[in-house]
Tab-separated table of C-alpha atoms in Angstrom:
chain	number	residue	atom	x	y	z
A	1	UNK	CA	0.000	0.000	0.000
A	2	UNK	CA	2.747	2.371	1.025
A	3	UNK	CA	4.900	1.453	-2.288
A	4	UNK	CA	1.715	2.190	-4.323
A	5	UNK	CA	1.563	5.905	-2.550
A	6	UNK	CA	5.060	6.424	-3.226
A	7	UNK	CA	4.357	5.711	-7.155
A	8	UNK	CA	1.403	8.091	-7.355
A	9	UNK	CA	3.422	10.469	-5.894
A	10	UNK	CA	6.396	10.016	-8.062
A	11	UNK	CA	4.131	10.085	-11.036
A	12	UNK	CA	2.489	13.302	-9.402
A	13	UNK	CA	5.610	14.848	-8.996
A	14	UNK	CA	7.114	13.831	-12.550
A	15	UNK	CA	4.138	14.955	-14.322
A	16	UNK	CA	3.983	18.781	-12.255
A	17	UNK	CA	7.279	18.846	-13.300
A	18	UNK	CA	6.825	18.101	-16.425
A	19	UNK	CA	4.134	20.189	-16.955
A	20	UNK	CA	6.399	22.980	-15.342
A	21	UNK	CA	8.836	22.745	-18.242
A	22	UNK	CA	7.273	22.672	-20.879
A	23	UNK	CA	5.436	26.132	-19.754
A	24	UNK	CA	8.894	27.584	-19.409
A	25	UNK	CA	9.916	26.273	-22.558
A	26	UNK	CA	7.089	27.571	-24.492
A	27	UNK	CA	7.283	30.928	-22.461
A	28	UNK	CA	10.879	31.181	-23.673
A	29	UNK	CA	10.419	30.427	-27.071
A	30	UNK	CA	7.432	33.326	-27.087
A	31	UNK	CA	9.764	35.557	-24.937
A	32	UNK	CA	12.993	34.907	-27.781
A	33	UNK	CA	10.528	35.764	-30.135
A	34	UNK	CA	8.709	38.963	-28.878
A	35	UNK	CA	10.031	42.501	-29.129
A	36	UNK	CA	10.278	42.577	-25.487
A	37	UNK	CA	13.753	40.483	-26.068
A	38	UNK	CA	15.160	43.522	-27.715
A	39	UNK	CA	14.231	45.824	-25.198
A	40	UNK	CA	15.824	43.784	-22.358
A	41	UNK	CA	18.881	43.124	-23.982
A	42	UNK	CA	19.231	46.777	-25.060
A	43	UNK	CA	18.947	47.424	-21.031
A	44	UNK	CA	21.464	44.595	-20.032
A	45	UNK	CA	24.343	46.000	-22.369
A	46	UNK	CA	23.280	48.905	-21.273
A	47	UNK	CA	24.015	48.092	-17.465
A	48	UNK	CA	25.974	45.356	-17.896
A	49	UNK	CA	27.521	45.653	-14.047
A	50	UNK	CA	24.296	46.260	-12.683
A	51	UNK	CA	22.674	43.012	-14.435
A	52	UNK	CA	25.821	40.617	-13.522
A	53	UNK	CA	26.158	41.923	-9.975
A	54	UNK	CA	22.500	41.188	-9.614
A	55	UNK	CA	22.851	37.319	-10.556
A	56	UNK	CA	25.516	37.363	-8.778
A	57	UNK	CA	23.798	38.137	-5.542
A	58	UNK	CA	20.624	36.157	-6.851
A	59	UNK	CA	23.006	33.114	-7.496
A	60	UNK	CA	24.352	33.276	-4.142
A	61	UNK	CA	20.864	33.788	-2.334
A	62	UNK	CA	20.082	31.019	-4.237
A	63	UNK	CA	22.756	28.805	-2.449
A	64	UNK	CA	21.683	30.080	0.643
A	65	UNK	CA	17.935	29.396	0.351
A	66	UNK	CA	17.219	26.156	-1.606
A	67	UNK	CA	14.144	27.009	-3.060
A	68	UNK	CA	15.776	29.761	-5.297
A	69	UNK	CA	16.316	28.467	-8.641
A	70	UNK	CA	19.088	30.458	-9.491
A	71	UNK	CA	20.324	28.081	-12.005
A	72	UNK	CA	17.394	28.978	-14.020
A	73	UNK	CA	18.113	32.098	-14.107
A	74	UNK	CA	21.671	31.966	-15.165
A	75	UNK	CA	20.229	29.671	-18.037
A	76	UNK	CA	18.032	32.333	-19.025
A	77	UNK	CA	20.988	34.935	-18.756
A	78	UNK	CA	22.698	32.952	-21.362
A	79	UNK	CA	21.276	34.504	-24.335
A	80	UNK	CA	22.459	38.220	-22.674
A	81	UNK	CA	25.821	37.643	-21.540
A	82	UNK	CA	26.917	34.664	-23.964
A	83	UNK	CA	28.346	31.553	-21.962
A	84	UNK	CA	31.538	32.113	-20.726
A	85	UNK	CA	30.103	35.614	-19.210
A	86	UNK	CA	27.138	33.608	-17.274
A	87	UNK	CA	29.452	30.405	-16.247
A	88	UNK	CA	31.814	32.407	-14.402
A	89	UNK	CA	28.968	34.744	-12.564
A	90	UNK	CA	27.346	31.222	-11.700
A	91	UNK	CA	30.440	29.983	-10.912
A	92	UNK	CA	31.426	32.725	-8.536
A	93	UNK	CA	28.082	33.357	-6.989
A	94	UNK	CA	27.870	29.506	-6.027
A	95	UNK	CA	31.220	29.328	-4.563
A	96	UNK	CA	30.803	32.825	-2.763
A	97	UNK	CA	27.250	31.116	-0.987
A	98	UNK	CA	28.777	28.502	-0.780
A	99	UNK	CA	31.094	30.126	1.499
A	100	UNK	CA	28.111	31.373	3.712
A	101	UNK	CA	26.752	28.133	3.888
A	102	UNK	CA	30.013	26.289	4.592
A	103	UNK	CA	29.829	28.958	7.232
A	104	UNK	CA	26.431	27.934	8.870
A	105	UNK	CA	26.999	24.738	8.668
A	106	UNK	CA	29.983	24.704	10.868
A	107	UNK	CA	28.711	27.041	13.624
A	108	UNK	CA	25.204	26.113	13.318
A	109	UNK	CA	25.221	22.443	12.756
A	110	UNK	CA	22.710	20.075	12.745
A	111	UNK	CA	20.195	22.622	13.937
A	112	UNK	CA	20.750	24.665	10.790
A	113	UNK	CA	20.260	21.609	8.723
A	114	UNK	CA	17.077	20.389	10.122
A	115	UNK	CA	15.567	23.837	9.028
A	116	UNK	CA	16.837	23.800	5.626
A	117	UNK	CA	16.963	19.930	4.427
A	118	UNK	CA	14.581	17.168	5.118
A	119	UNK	CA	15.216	14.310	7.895
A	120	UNK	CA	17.139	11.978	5.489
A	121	UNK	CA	19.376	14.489	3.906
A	122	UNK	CA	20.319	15.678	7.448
A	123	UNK	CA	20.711	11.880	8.209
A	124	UNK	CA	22.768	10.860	5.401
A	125	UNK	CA	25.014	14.270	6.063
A	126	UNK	CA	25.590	13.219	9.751
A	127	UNK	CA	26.388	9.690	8.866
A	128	UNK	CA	29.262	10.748	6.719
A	129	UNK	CA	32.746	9.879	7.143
A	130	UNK	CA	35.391	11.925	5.717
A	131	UNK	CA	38.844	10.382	5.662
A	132	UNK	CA	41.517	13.047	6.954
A	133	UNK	CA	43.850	14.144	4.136
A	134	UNK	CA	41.240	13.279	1.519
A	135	UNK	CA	38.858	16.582	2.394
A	136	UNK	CA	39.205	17.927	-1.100
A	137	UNK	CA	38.454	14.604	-3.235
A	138	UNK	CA	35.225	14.058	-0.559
A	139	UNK	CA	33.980	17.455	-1.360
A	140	UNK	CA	35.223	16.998	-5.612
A	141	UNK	CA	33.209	13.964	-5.405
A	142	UNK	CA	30.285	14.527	-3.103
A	143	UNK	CA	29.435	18.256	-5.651
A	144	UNK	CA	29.985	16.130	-8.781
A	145	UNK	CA	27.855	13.463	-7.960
A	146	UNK	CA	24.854	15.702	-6.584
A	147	UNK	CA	25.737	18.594	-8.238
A	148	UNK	CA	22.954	20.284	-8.848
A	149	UNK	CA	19.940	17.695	-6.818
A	150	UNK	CA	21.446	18.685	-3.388
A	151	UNK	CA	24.433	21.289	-4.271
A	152	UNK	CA	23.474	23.073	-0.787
A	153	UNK	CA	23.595	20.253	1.106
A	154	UNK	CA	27.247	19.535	0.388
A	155	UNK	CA	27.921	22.988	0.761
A	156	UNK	CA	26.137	22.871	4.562
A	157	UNK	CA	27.659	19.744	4.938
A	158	UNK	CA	31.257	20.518	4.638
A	159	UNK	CA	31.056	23.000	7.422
A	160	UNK	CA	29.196	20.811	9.354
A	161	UNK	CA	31.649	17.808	8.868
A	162	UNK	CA	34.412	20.821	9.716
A	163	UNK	CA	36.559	19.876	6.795
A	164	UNK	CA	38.659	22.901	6.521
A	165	UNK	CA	37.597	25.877	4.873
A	166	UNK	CA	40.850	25.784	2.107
A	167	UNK	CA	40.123	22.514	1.571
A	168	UNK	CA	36.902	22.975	0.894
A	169	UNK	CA	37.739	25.607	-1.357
A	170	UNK	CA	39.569	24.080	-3.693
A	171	UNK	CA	37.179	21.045	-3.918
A	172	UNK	CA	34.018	23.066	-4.692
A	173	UNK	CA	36.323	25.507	-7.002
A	174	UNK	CA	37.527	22.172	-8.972
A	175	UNK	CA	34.181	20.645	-9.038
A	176	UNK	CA	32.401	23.606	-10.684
A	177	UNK	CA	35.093	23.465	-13.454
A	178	UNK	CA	34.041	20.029	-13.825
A	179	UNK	CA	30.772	19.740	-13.751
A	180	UNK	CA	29.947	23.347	-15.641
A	181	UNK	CA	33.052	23.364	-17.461
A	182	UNK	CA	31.596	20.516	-19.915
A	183	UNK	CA	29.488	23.232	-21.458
A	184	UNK	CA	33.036	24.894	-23.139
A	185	UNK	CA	34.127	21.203	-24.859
């Protein structure tokens, strides 16, 4: 009985998605389209430092506060800025709330992670083991393989775990090259 629950929701779930999508899809496609493009991409050469510094901040909110999708956004901002332009503002506005989060997670600890991740996230995060001296492969790893699901959690997790902060570092830095950089093959 519970199995079949879990299926309708799935399906519920898949299909909201889904439906979610394709409405963005087709909204893009009209927006692309419409002389309203134009106009906004007149504005964002226009105030070029005042559009990136806002995804920047957005991006980084966004790390912050789960329920952001600022990756959406910087795939919008793609047509504006180009790629390279809107991988590194992505880039640097994930590893800068990243920071914060790393941050939180170490003073705040499991209390900060009840608020922001559900009972088995905060589970799994509490049952990991990181081996010492390996810090920056755990955190390579942990951002490559859930990237984008559960990016925040790793994040919130390091500082948690207290792997330390350079280490850290240079494992999310390296992981975003990895897992974004595939877009520049």
């Amino acid at each position: 009985c519970k199995i079949q629950e879990m299926k309708k929701d799935s399906i519920w779930y898949s299909t909201v998605l889904i439906v979610i999508f394709v409405a963005f899809m087709a909204t893009a496609y009209w927006f692309f389209k419409s002389p309203y493009f134009v106009v906004v991409d007149a504005w964002i050469k226009t105030n070029m430092v005042l559009y990136v510094s806002a995804l920047f901040i957005y991006k980084s909110i966004g790390v912050l506060f789960p329920p952001i999708p600022a990756g959406v956004v910087t795939m919008a901002s793609i047509p504006f800025l180009g790629w390279f332009v809107a991988y590194m503002v992505d880039m640097a506005g994930s590893i800068f709330g990243g920071m914060f989060a790393y941050w939180l997670g170490k003073k705040y600890g499991r209390k900060i992670l009840k608020k922001i991740f559900s009972d088995s996230i905060v589970n799994k995060i509490v049952k990991t083991k990181v081996k010492k001296g390996k810090e920056i492969e755990a955190v390579f790893m942990f951002r490559v393989l859930l990237g984008s699901t559960i990016l925040e959690a790793v994040y919130y997790g390091a500082g948690f775990l207290k792997i330390p902060f350079g280490k850290f570092l240079i494992g999310a830095s390296l992981s975003h090259l990895k897992t974004k950089g595939r877009y520049f093959e």
